[in-house]
PDB file of C-alpha atoms in Angstrom:
ATOM      1  CA  UNK Z 250      18.548  -7.159  -3.063  1.00 61.00           C
ATOM      2  CA  UNK Z 251      16.372  -3.722  -2.093  1.00 71.00           C
ATOM      3  CA  UNK Z 252      13.800  -3.804   0.329  1.00 80.00           C
ATOM      4  CA  UNK Z 253      10.898  -2.696  -2.134  1.00 76.00           C
ATOM      5  CA  UNK Z 254      11.674  -6.330  -4.398  1.00 73.00           C
ATOM      6  CA  UNK Z 255      11.742  -8.266  -1.559  1.00 81.00           C
ATOM      7  CA  UNK Z 256       8.506  -7.080   0.195  1.00 85.00           C
ATOM      8  CA  UNK Z 257       7.282  -7.554  -2.984  1.00 81.00           C
ATOM      9  CA  UNK Z 258       7.889 -11.134  -3.169  1.00 81.00           C
ATOM     10  CA  UNK Z 259       6.556 -12.156   0.525  1.00 89.00           C
ATOM     11  CA  UNK Z 260       2.947 -10.283  -0.283  1.00 91.00           C
ATOM     12  CA  UNK Z 261       2.625 -11.626  -3.362  1.00 91.00           C
ATOM     13  CA  UNK Z 262       0.297 -13.776  -2.716  1.00 93.00           C
ATOM     14  CA  UNK Z 263      -1.799 -11.367  -0.657  1.00 95.00           C
ATOM     15  CA  UNK Z 264      -1.328  -9.157  -3.583  1.00 93.00           C
ATOM     16  CA  UNK Z 265      -2.959 -11.489  -6.280  1.00 95.00           C
ATOM     17  CA  UNK Z 266      -5.864 -12.187  -3.973  1.00 95.00           C
ATOM     18  CA  UNK Z 267      -6.527  -8.522  -3.423  1.00 96.00           C
ATOM     19  CA  UNK Z 268      -6.342  -7.980  -7.147  1.00 95.00           C
ATOM     20  CA  UNK Z 269      -8.147 -11.208  -8.550  1.00 96.00           C
ATOM     21  CA  UNK Z 270     -10.592  -9.961  -5.944  1.00 96.00           C
ATOM     22  CA  UNK Z 271     -11.017  -6.456  -6.996  1.00 97.00           C
ATOM     23  CA  UNK Z 272     -10.901  -7.801 -11.094  1.00 96.00           C
ATOM     24  CA  UNK Z 273     -13.498 -10.529 -10.330  1.00 97.00           C
ATOM     25  CA  UNK Z 274     -13.061 -12.537 -13.755  1.00 96.00           C
ATOM     26  CA  UNK Z 275     -14.084 -15.795 -14.692  1.00 97.00           C
ATOM     27  CA  UNK Z 276     -12.754 -18.963 -13.260  1.00 96.00           C
ATOM     28  CA  UNK Z 277     -11.217 -19.879 -16.594  1.00 96.00           C
ATOM     29  CA  UNK Z 278      -9.415 -16.028 -16.943  1.00 97.00           C
ATOM     30  CA  UNK Z 279      -8.817 -16.214 -13.062  1.00 97.00           C
ATOM     31  CA  UNK Z 280      -6.907 -19.348 -13.439  1.00 96.00           C
ATOM     32  CA  UNK Z 281      -4.394 -17.881 -16.070  1.00 97.00           C
ATOM     33  CA  UNK Z 282      -4.042 -14.393 -14.874  1.00 96.00           C
ATOM     34  CA  UNK Z 283      -2.958 -15.810 -11.235  1.00 95.00           C
ATOM     35  CA  UNK Z 284      -0.035 -17.767 -13.442  1.00 95.00           C
ATOM     36  CA  UNK Z 285       0.555 -15.092 -15.526  1.00 94.00           C
ATOM     37  CA  UNK Z 286       1.167 -12.542 -12.049  1.00 93.00           C
ATOM     38  CA  UNK Z 287       2.944 -15.782 -10.667  1.00 90.00           C
ATOM     39  CA  UNK Z 288       5.250 -15.404 -13.394  1.00 90.00           C
ATOM     40  CA  UNK Z 289       5.999 -12.095 -13.358  1.00 89.00           C
ATOM     41  CA  UNK Z 290       6.165 -10.872  -9.428  1.00 87.00           C
ATOM     42  CA  UNK Z 291       9.378 -12.532 -10.137  1.00 85.00           C
ATOM     43  CA  UNK Z 292      10.446 -10.182 -12.810  1.00 85.00           C
ATOM     44  CA  UNK Z 293      10.155  -7.349 -10.338  1.00 82.00           C
ATOM     45  CA  UNK Z 294      13.333  -7.343  -8.565  1.00 79.00           C
ATOM     46  CA  UNK Z 295      15.240  -7.496 -10.950  1.00 83.00           C
ATOM     47  CA  UNK Z 296      13.531  -4.517 -12.936  1.00 83.00           C
ATOM     48  CA  UNK Z 297      14.220  -2.334  -9.514  1.00 80.00           C
ATOM     49  CA  UNK Z 298      17.478  -3.216  -9.325  1.00 81.00           C
ATOM     50  CA  UNK Z 299      18.146  -2.553 -12.624  1.00 84.00           C
ATOM     51  CA  UNK Z 300      16.314   0.996 -12.418  1.00 82.00           C
ATOM     52  CA  UNK Z 301      18.336   1.463  -8.565  1.00 80.00           C
ATOM     53  CA  UNK Z 302      21.625   1.039 -10.747  1.00 79.00           C
ATOM     54  CA  UNK Z 303      20.701   3.274 -13.473  1.00 78.00           C
ATOM     55  CA  UNK Z 304      20.380   5.960 -11.221  1.00 78.00           C
ATOM     56  CA  UNK Z 305      23.199   5.165  -8.919  1.00 74.00           C
ATOM     57  CA  UNK Z 306      25.210   5.428 -11.913  1.00 74.00           C
ATOM     58  CA  UNK Z 307      23.895   8.418 -13.071  1.00 68.00           C
ATOM     59  CA  UNK Z 308      24.255  10.232 -10.425  1.00 69.00           C
ATOM     60  CA  UNK Z 309      27.768   9.074 -10.284  1.00 68.00           C
ATOM     61  CA  UNK Z 310      27.789  10.561 -13.676  1.00 67.00           C
ATOM     62  CA  UNK Z 311      29.577   6.787 -14.634  1.00 59.00           C
TER      63      UNK Z 311
END
């Protein structure tokens, strides 16, 4: 796993808190937004790994 993915997972709670604070949604919207964020955040490492894998293959012309 790359550094960016690990950092994103480790910082997920501060990222969620700041994001929801800036958006300032209603209580019910906040609940669903937090749940959605906590599900989507776990996809970031896999997305980054796929992106870097694709870039690596492109550079090596595999």
